[in-house]
Amino acid sequence: VTILPAATSQCGSQSSVGRRVAITWDIRLSGSSSWQTFASVPGNLANVDTVRRPTVLDLPAFGFGHSSVQEVRATAAYSDATPAAQNPEVIFQIAVAARPPPLVVLKGPAEVPPNCGFALEAVGSD
C-alpha cells in the first residue's frame, strides 16, 4: 500500500501538513461475514506485525487452509479522523488452491526372490 497525498484541488484551503496517516489492516476469513483485526484471529495470523511497517503486510507461509478464500482490507485515515468518517480502503482477495493429490513413491528393488519377504513403511509421509 502506498500513501499518496491528496490533490490540492481536493484539500481546498485545508492543509494536510503535520497530519499523520494511519493504516489499519483487517481480515475476513473464509466463511465469515465480519472483519477482524489480525490480533483477534487465532493461530499464527495473530502474530502478523502491522505496526513496524504499516504499509506492508507480511503474511506467514501456510497461514491459510487449502481451498479457502480470505479478504484483507487496508483502510487509510488521518490519525485524528472520527470513527464515522468514510475512509478510503482497498480490499485484497487471497485464494488458496486445493491441496494437490498425494504422490506415492515406492523405493525398493523392482524384483525379489519368491522366498524373500518385504514390508512397506510410510516413513516421512504427510
Backbone as CSV, one residue per row, in Angstrom:
resi,resn,N_x,N_y,N_z,CA_x,CA_y,CA_z,C_x,C_y,C_z
1,VAL,0.857,-1.160,0.000,0.000,0.000,0.000,0.903,1.222,0.000
2,THR,0.633,2.155,-0.881,1.399,3.395,-0.948,0.498,4.546,-0.536
3,ILE,1.008,5.403,0.322,0.244,6.568,0.770,0.561,7.729,-0.157
4,LEU,-0.463,8.222,-0.846,-0.297,9.346,-1.768,-0.994,10.567,-1.193
5,PRO,-0.384,11.748,-1.321,-1.060,12.955,-0.829,-2.264,13.279,-1.709
6,ALA,-3.269,13.858,-1.103,-4.456,14.264,-1.859,-4.095,15.418,-2.779
7,ALA,-4.794,15.505,-3.889,-4.574,16.616,-4.819,-4.962,17.919,-4.132
8,THR,-4.256,18.981,-4.463,-4.527,20.292,-3.866,-5.974,20.705,-4.097
9,SER,-6.530,20.346,-5.243,-7.919,20.714,-5.538,-8.891,20.028,-4.582
10,GLN,-8.515,18.875,-4.016,-9.391,18.181,-3.075,-9.308,18.780,-1.682
11,CYS,-8.151,19.321,-1.340,-7.949,19.836,0.016,-8.473,21.248,0.191
12,GLY,-8.628,21.979,-0.897,-9.054,23.370,-0.784,-8.025,24.161,-0.004
13,SER,-8.485,24.937,0.951,-7.552,25.740,1.745,-7.001,24.968,2.930
14,GLN,-7.529,23.760,3.171,-7.049,22.961,4.290,-5.688,22.373,3.953
15,SER,-4.884,22.254,4.932,-3.548,21.690,4.741,-3.462,20.346,5.443
16,SER,-2.821,19.391,4.786,-2.625,18.084,5.410,-1.239,17.979,6.032
17,VAL,-0.489,19.082,6.014,0.849,19.077,6.597,0.732,18.840,8.097
18,GLY,1.525,17.926,8.612,1.512,17.643,10.038,0.478,16.620,10.457
19,ARG,-0.357,16.199,9.559,-1.354,15.177,9.896,-0.802,13.818,9.498
20,ARG,-0.848,12.893,10.425,-0.304,11.564,10.181,-1.390,10.655,9.617
21,VAL,-1.022,9.886,8.596,-1.946,8.911,8.016,-1.715,7.574,8.702
22,ALA,-2.781,6.971,9.179,-2.704,5.663,9.825,-3.335,4.622,8.907
23,ILE,-2.685,3.475,8.792,-3.211,2.351,8.011,-3.647,1.278,8.993
24,THR,-4.873,0.815,8.855,-5.328,-0.313,9.671,-5.593,-1.492,8.748
25,TRP,-5.216,-2.670,9.211,-5.381,-3.904,8.443,-6.402,-4.786,9.145
26,ASP,-7.335,-5.313,8.378,-8.340,-6.236,8.897,-8.414,-7.433,7.965
27,ILE,-8.979,-8.510,8.473,-9.105,-9.727,7.673,-10.511,-10.285,7.824
28,ARG,-11.026,-10.816,6.723,-12.295,-11.553,6.739,-11.941,-12.969,6.315
29,LEU,-12.016,-13.890,7.263,-11.631,-15.272,6.998,-12.671,-15.983,6.149
30,SER,-12.245,-17.036,5.502,-13.122,-17.839,4.656,-14.340,-18.297,5.454
31,GLY,-15.517,-18.058,4.924,-16.750,-18.469,5.582,-17.294,-17.465,6.589
32,SER,-16.592,-16.365,6.810,-17.034,-15.361,7.776,-17.623,-14.162,7.039
33,SER,-18.525,-13.468,7.694,-19.105,-12.270,7.084,-18.612,-10.993,7.756
34,SER,-17.800,-11.130,8.805,-17.348,-9.938,9.526,-15.831,-9.768,9.441
35,TRP,-15.410,-8.524,9.563,-13.987,-8.181,9.553,-13.437,-8.293,10.965
36,GLN,-12.174,-8.742,11.064,-11.491,-8.864,12.347,-10.108,-8.226,12.239
37,THR,-9.583,-7.779,13.368,-8.187,-7.355,13.380,-7.324,-8.609,13.384
38,PHE,-6.103,-8.494,12.926,-5.220,-9.655,12.915,-4.944,-10.154,14.326
39,ALA,-4.860,-9.246,15.294,-4.582,-9.644,16.676,-5.684,-10.523,17.254
40,SER,-6.903,-10.411,16.741,-8.016,-11.191,17.286,-8.204,-12.540,16.601
41,VAL,-7.400,-12.824,15.581,-7.529,-14.085,14.845,-6.681,-15.147,15.535
42,PRO,-7.233,-16.329,15.787,-6.427,-17.370,16.434,-5.337,-17.905,15.500
43,GLY,-4.328,-18.505,16.096,-3.258,-19.128,15.304,-2.148,-18.161,14.959
44,ASN,-1.380,-18.527,13.927,-0.192,-17.735,13.589,-0.528,-16.395,12.935
45,LEU,-1.755,-16.168,12.526,-2.120,-14.865,11.955,-2.173,-13.775,13.022
46,ALA,-2.354,-14.159,14.285,-2.395,-13.177,15.368,-1.043,-12.493,15.548
47,ASN,0.018,-13.103,15.033,1.363,-12.540,15.178,1.781,-11.664,14.004
48,VAL,0.878,-11.411,13.069,1.212,-10.563,11.925,1.499,-9.153,12.432
49,ASP,2.658,-8.621,12.061,3.087,-7.298,12.519,2.529,-6.233,11.578
50,THR,1.591,-5.448,12.072,1.018,-4.363,11.265,1.481,-3.001,11.761
51,VAL,2.418,-2.984,12.708,2.860,-1.728,13.301,4.232,-1.302,12.780
52,ARG,5.178,-2.230,12.729,6.560,-1.883,12.368,6.632,-1.225,11.003
53,ARG,5.977,-1.824,10.007,5.898,-1.254,8.652,4.419,-1.226,8.275
54,PRO,3.710,-0.166,8.623,2.250,-0.160,8.469,1.743,-0.253,7.036
55,THR,2.587,0.030,6.046,2.121,-0.056,4.660,2.449,-1.401,4.028
56,VAL,2.998,-2.328,4.817,3.368,-3.655,4.311,2.723,-4.703,5.204
57,LEU,2.156,-5.722,4.589,1.561,-6.818,5.345,2.287,-8.100,4.964
58,ASP,3.071,-8.634,5.890,3.791,-9.889,5.671,2.986,-11.014,6.295
59,LEU,2.417,-11.863,5.463,1.617,-12.980,5.953,2.499,-14.213,6.094
60,PRO,2.253,-15.032,7.117,3.075,-16.221,7.308,2.782,-17.279,6.245
61,ALA,3.816,-18.027,5.895,3.626,-19.139,4.959,2.672,-20.152,5.588
62,PHE,1.834,-20.726,4.794,0.873,-21.741,5.229,-0.089,-21.211,6.300
63,GLY,-0.362,-19.912,6.262,-1.265,-19.310,7.237,-2.733,-19.580,6.960
64,PHE,-3.051,-19.999,5.747,-4.439,-20.257,5.373,-4.584,-21.694,4.893
65,GLY,-5.745,-22.262,5.114,-6.002,-23.634,4.697,-6.224,-23.750,3.195
66,HIS,-6.087,-24.977,2.712,-6.332,-25.244,1.293,-7.800,-24.989,0.956
67,SER,-8.055,-24.650,-0.289,-9.412,-24.414,-0.803,-10.142,-23.337,-0.001
68,SER,-9.439,-22.273,0.350,-10.073,-21.206,1.128,-9.857,-19.860,0.441
69,VAL,-10.733,-18.929,0.765,-10.638,-17.569,0.234,-10.755,-16.611,1.415
70,GLN,-9.780,-15.735,1.552,-9.772,-14.719,2.587,-9.734,-13.353,1.926
71,GLU,-10.165,-12.352,2.668,-10.040,-10.977,2.195,-9.274,-10.181,3.243
72,VAL,-8.376,-9.344,2.758,-7.603,-8.461,3.624,-7.948,-7.031,3.220
73,ARG,-8.216,-6.202,4.217,-8.613,-4.822,3.950,-7.602,-3.862,4.576
74,ALA,-7.154,-2.912,3.773,-6.297,-1.828,4.266,-7.127,-0.551,4.230
75,THR,-7.240,0.115,5.364,-8.000,1.355,5.462,-7.051,2.475,5.871
76,ALA,-7.102,3.573,5.139,-6.248,4.727,5.433,-7.100,5.839,6.023
77,ALA,-6.566,6.475,7.042,-7.275,7.595,7.665,-6.263,8.490,8.358
78,TYR,-6.594,9.760,8.436,-5.774,10.638,9.261,-5.950,10.199,10.708
79,SER,-4.898,10.302,11.476,-4.944,9.826,12.859,-5.992,10.552,13.699
80,ASP,-6.391,11.751,13.282,-7.401,12.493,14.037,-8.804,12.374,13.426
81,ALA,-8.989,11.456,12.489,-10.307,11.285,11.849,-11.292,10.662,12.831
82,THR,-12.549,10.996,12.670,-13.581,10.417,13.527,-13.884,8.999,13.053
83,PRO,-14.318,8.127,13.960,-14.636,6.753,13.563,-15.740,6.669,12.505
84,ALA,-16.620,7.667,12.449,-17.724,7.646,11.490,-17.307,8.122,10.097
85,ALA,-16.087,8.619,9.957,-15.634,9.145,8.662,-15.560,8.032,7.621
86,GLN,-15.884,8.367,6.384,-15.752,7.424,5.270,-14.298,7.475,4.802
87,ASN,-13.536,6.482,5.158,-12.115,6.468,4.834,-11.854,5.572,3.635
88,PRO,-10.860,5.922,2.822,-10.550,5.081,1.664,-10.017,3.725,2.109
89,GLU,-10.409,2.710,1.378,-9.953,1.355,1.700,-9.689,0.579,0.421
90,VAL,-8.840,-0.415,0.549,-8.528,-1.328,-0.548,-8.707,-2.735,-0.006
91,ILE,-9.384,-3.584,-0.772,-9.602,-4.969,-0.351,-8.847,-5.891,-1.294
92,PHE,-8.056,-6.778,-0.693,-7.303,-7.779,-1.440,-7.924,-9.141,-1.172
93,GLN,-8.064,-9.939,-2.213,-8.594,-11.293,-2.054,-7.447,-12.289,-2.169
94,ILE,-7.377,-13.214,-1.224,-6.343,-14.246,-1.212,-7.043,-15.589,-1.357
95,ALA,-6.832,-16.235,-2.495,-7.445,-17.539,-2.759,-6.357,-18.607,-2.714
96,VAL,-6.573,-19.617,-1.887,-5.625,-20.722,-1.762,-6.212,-21.918,-2.507
97,ALA,-5.427,-22.476,-3.403,-5.887,-23.592,-4.236,-6.103,-24.855,-3.397
98,ALA,-6.769,-25.806,-4.008,-7.000,-27.094,-3.359,-5.672,-27.821,-3.162
99,ARG,-5.635,-28.668,-2.165,-4.437,-29.465,-1.907,-4.224,-30.412,-3.085
100,PRO,-2.997,-30.487,-3.584,-2.748,-31.408,-4.693,-2.905,-32.851,-4.226
101,PRO,-3.252,-33.757,-5.140,-3.402,-35.159,-4.739,-2.060,-35.722,-4.271
102,PRO,-2.105,-36.700,-3.376,-0.847,-37.264,-2.885,-0.098,-38.002,-3.994
103,LEU,1.199,-38.006,-3.876,2.060,-38.702,-4.821,2.735,-39.832,-4.066
104,VAL,2.509,-41.044,-4.511,3.074,-42.216,-3.845,4.354,-42.614,-4.552
105,VAL,5.410,-42.776,-3.776,6.697,-43.216,-4.313,7.146,-44.420,-3.509
106,LEU,7.352,-45.534,-4.184,7.859,-46.741,-3.531,9.332,-46.885,-3.857
107,LYS,10.143,-47.032,-2.817,11.571,-47.221,-3.009,11.911,-48.659,-2.635
108,GLY,12.552,-49.337,-3.508,12.948,-50.719,-3.240,13.299,-51.417,-4.531
109,PRO,13.672,-52.648,-4.405,14.030,-53.398,-5.616,12.804,-53.657,-6.486
110,ALA,13.033,-53.728,-7.774,11.936,-53.997,-8.707,11.481,-55.451,-8.622
111,GLU,12.373,-56.334,-8.202,12.061,-57.762,-8.118,12.753,-58.368,-6.915
112,VAL,12.089,-59.326,-6.268,12.709,-60.058,-5.160,12.470,-61.546,-5.373
113,PRO,13.349,-62.395,-4.831,13.128,-63.839,-4.950,11.848,-64.246,-4.216
114,PRO,11.222,-65.329,-4.626,9.954,-65.763,-4.014,10.057,-66.009,-2.509
115,ASN,11.221,-66.411,-2.019,11.345,-66.721,-0.592,11.795,-65.506,0.236
116,CYS,11.838,-64.311,-0.367,12.299,-63.094,0.324,11.086,-62.224,0.673
117,GLY,10.919,-61.939,1.956,9.805,-61.089,2.384,10.176,-59.615,2.307
118,PHE,9.186,-58.763,2.366,9.435,-57.318,2.379,8.286,-56.634,3.113
119,ALA,8.510,-55.393,3.501,7.493,-54.618,4.220,7.460,-53.207,3.652
120,LEU,6.319,-52.570,3.753,6.166,-51.173,3.335,6.023,-50.301,4.578
121,GLU,6.664,-49.149,4.565,6.543,-48.190,5.659,6.142,-46.835,5.085
122,ALA,5.482,-46.044,5.875,5.088,-44.700,5.448,5.952,-43.654,6.147
123,VAL,7.228,-43.921,6.292,8.144,-43.005,6.966,8.317,-41.747,6.120
124,GLY,8.204,-40.602,6.742,8.400,-39.333,6.045,7.203,-38.874,5.237
125,SER,6.085,-39.561,5.345,4.906,-39.136,4.579,4.111,-38.123,5.392
126,ASP,3.334,-37.316,4.702,2.495,-36.308,5.363,1.097,-36.828,5.543
